Structures are given as structure tokens and as C-alpha cells.
Coordinates of C-alpha atoms in Angstrom, one line a residue:
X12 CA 21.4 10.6 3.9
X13 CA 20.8 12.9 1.0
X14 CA 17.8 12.0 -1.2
X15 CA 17.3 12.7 -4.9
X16 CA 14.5 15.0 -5.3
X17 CA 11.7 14.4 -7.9
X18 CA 11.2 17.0 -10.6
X19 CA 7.7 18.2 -9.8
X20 CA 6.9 18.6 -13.0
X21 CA 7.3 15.4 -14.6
X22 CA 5.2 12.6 -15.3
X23 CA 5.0 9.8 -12.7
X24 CA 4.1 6.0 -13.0
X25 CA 2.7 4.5 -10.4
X26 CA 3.4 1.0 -11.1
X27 CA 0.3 -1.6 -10.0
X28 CA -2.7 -2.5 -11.7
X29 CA -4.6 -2.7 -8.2
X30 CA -7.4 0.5 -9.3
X31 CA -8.2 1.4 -5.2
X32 CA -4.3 0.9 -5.2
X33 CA -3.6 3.6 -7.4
X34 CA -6.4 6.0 -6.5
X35 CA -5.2 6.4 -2.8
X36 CA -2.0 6.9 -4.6
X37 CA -3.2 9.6 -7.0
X38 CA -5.3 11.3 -3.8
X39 CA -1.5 11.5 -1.7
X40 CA -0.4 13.3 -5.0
X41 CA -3.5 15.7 -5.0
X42 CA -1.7 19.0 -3.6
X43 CA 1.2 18.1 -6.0
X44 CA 2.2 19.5 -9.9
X45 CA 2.5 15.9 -10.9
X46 CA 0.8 14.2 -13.3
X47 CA -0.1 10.3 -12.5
X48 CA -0.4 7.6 -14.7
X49 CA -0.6 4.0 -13.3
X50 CA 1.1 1.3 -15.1
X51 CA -2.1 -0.4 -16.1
X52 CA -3.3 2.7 -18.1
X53 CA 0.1 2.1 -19.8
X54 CA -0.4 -1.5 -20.3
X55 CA 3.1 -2.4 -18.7
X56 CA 3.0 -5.8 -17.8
X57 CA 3.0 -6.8 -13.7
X58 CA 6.4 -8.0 -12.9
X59 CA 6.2 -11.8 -10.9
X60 CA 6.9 -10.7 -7.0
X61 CA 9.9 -12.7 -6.3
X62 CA 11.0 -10.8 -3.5
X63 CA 10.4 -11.9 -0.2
X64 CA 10.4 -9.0 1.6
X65 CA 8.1 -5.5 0.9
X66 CA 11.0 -3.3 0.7
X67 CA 12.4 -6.7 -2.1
X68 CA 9.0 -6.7 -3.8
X69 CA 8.1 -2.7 -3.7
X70 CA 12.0 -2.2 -5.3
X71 CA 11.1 -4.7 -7.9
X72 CA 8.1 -3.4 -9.3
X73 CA 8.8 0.5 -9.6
X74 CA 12.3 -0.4 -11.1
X75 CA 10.2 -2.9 -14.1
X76 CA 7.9 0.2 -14.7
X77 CA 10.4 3.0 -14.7
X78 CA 12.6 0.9 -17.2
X79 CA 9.8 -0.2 -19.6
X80 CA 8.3 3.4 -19.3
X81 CA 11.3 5.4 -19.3
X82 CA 9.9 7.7 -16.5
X83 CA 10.3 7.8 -12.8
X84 CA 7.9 5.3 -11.0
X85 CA 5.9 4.6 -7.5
X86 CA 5.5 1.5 -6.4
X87 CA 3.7 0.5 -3.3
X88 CA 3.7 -3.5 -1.5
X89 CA 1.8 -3.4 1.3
X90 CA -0.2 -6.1 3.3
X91 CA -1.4 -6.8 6.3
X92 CA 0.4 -8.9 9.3
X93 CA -1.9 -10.4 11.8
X94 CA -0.2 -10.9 15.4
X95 CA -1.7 -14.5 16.3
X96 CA -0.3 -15.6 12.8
X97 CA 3.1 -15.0 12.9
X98 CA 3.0 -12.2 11.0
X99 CA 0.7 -13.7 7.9
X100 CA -0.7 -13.1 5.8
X101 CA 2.1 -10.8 5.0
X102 CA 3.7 -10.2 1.4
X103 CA 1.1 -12.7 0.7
X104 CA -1.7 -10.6 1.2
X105 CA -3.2 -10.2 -2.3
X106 CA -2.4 -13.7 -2.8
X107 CA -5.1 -14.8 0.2
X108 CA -7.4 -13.8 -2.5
X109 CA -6.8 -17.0 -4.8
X110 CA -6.3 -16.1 -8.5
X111 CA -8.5 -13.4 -9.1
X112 CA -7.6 -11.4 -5.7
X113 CA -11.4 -12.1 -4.1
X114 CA -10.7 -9.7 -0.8
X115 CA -14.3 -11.4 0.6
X116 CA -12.4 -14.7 -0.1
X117 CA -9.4 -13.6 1.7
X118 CA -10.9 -11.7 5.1
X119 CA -12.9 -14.7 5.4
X120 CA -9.8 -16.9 5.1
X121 CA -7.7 -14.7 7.9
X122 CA -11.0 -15.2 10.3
X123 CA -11.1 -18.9 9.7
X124 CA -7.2 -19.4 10.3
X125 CA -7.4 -17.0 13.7
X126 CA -10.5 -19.4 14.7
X127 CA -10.4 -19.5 18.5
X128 CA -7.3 -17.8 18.6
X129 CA -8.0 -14.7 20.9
X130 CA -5.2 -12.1 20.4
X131 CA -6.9 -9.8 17.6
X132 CA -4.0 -7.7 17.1
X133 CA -2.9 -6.6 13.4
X134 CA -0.9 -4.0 11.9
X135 CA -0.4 -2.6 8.0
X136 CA 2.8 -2.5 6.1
X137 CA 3.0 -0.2 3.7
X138 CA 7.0 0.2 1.5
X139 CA 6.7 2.9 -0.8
X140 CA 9.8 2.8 -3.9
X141 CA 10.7 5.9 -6.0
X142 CA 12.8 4.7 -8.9
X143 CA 14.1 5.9 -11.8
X144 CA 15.1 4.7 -15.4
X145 CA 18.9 4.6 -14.6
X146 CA 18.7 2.0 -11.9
X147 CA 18.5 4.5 -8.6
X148 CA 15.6 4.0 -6.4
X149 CA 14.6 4.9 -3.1
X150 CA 12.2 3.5 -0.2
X151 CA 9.7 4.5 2.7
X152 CA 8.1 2.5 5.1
X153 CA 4.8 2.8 7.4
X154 CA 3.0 1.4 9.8
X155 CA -0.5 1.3 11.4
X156 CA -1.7 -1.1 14.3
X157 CA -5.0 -1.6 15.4
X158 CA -7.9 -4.9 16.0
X159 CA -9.1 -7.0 13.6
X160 CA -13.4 -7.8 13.7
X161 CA -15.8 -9.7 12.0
X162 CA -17.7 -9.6 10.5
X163 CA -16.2 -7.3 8.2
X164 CA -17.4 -3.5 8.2
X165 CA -18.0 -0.8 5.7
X166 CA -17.5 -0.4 1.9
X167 CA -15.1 2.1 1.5
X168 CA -10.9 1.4 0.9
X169 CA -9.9 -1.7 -0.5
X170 CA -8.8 -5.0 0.4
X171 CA -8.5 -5.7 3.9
X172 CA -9.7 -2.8 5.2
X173 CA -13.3 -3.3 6.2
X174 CA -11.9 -5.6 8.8
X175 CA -9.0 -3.4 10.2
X176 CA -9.8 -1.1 12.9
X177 CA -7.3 1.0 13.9
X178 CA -6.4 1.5 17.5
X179 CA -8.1 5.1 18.6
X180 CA -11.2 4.5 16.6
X181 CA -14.4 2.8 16.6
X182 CA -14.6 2.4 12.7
X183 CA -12.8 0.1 10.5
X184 CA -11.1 1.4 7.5
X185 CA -13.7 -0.1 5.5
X186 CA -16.2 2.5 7.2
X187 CA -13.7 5.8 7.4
X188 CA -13.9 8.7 5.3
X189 CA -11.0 8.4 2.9
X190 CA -9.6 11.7 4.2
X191 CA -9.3 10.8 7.5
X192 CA -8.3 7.5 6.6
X193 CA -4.9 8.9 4.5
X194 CA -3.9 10.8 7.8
X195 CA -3.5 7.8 9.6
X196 CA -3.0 4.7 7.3
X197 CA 0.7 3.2 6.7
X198 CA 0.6 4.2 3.3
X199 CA 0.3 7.7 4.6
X200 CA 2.9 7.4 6.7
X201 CA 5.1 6.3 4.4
X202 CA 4.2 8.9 2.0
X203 CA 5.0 11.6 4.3
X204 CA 8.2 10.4 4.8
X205 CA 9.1 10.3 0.4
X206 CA 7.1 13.7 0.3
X207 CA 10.0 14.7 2.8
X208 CA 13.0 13.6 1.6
X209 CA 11.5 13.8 -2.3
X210 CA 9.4 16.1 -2.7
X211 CA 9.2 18.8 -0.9
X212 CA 6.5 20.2 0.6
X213 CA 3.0 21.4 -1.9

């Protein structure tokens, strides 16, 4: 499969309003000549996620932000799918939160729902889409399995993460340094794939 490459010296959009979202994003980007803007700084509005897939949802929001910008965009869906619950929460993730995306409100909901349930087991999702203003777009996925605990640990990452703990280690992402965290999170994964087929190599 041939892959378009990304001009390393445009401007990218990366297209969520989610701020530890988009700073993860930016630190991936680091070693490269590209200058980040997220689509909040832009004041693009969030498309409604309709899709009911990642891959569905992830397509859908870097295509919104690369149109209304004009630009090439990022767009990342990810969640987290816990075994015991059939896979949920899911592409629901952020929406365990209620309205105003409480993560306290949502790790507290997936402990009460696996209430005497013992399989633990949980992974990451993580689709990453690369689109552009004419309609083409590209995806990457990742992966990372590992335990859930509780009570939650650590105040680093975002969302779900100080209750993740990935298999291998004895700290949650929640209580991981972030570098060590990007070498083994999906969204790393999934970013080493795009840098691959996209990008290059810094």
C-alpha cells in the first residue's frame, strides 16, 4: 500500500479540544519540523461522533478540521475496552464522564459496573487519521493491554489512565513518566506506524 507522505514543513491541525489530548500529540511530533496547532486554538467547532467505530469516529473528525481549516489534520479516538464488559466502555469512553467529561466520575463508574466481577483485564485503543482538505485520509491503529486497579493511582496522563496498568509494570499510567509512557501506550503505537508510512523518520 503506498502512503501519501506529509510535507514536513507544513502546518498540522490536530483536531480535539481534549488539552492532555493534544499535548501527548504535540510531544509524538517533538523530533519533527512540524508546527502543531490543535483545533481548539483555532476555534473549529467539535464535530458530533456519529461513527460507531474508532477508525468511523477518528476519520470523521480529522476530515471536519482539515476542511474547515484548509490544512492537513490529526485526529486521534481512543478509549479504553474493559474485558469483563464486553468491550465497554469503548468509543464511549469520554462519554462515561457525563457532560462535562468528569474522568473521577467515569473510573469510578467502570469500578462500580466490574463490581464482583474478577477478570481485571483491559486494553487501549488508540486510531490515529491523517487527512487532508481534498477528501484523502489515512489511519493507524494501536493497542496496549494490561490490569485495571483501584483505587486509582498517580496524577500524571489523562483520563483513564491512573487506573490502567500495563502488563510488565508495577505503575499505572497515571504514575509513569510521560516518556516512558509514549514508548509503550497505543497511541504510540499507532504513531509509529503513521511516522512510518507518513512521515518518515526525524
Amino acid at each position: 500500500m503506498t502512503f501519501r507522505q506529509f510535507p514536513t514543513t507544513s502546518r498540522l491541525v490536530v483536531a480535539s479540544h481534549n488539552l492532555g489530548k493534544v499535548r501527548e500529540i504535540g510531544d509524538l511530533l517533538a523530533p519533527f519540523a512540524i508546527k502543531v496547532v490543535s483545533a481548539g486554538e483555532l476555534g473549529l467547532p467539535e464535530p458530533e461522533e456519529t461513527g460507531t467505530t474508532f477508525a468511523s469516529n477518528a476519520v470523521l473528525k480529522a476530515l471536519a478540521s482539515a476542511k474547515a481549516a484548509n490544512q492537513p489534520a490529526l485526529a486521534d479516538d481512543s478509549g479504553l475496552a474493559v474485558a469483563a464488559l464486553s468491550g465497554a466502555p469503548g468509543i464511549y469512553s469520554a462519554r462515561w464522564g457525563g457532560p462535562n467529561k468528569d474522568f473521577q466520575a467515569a473510573m469510578a463508574r467502570v469500578e462500580q459496573e466490574l463490581s464482583g466481577l474478577p477478570d481485571r483485564r483491559a486494553h487501549f485503543v488508540c486510531v490515529l487519521a491523517l487527512a487532508w482538505p481534498d477528501g484523502h485520509c489515512e489511519t493507524f491503529d494501536g493497542q496496549v493491554h494490561g490490569t485495571l486497579v483501584w483505587p486509582p493511582r498517580g496524577t500524571r496522563g489523562f483520563g483513564y489512565d491512573p487506573i490502567f496498568q500495563p502488563d510488565g509494570y508495577a505503575m499505572t499510567f497515571g504514575e509513569m513518566d510521560p516518556v516512558e509512557k509514549h514508548a509503550i501506550s497505543h497511541r504510540a503505537e499507532a504513531f509509529r506506524k503513521l511516522v512510518s508510512a507518513c512521515f518518515g523518520h526525524p
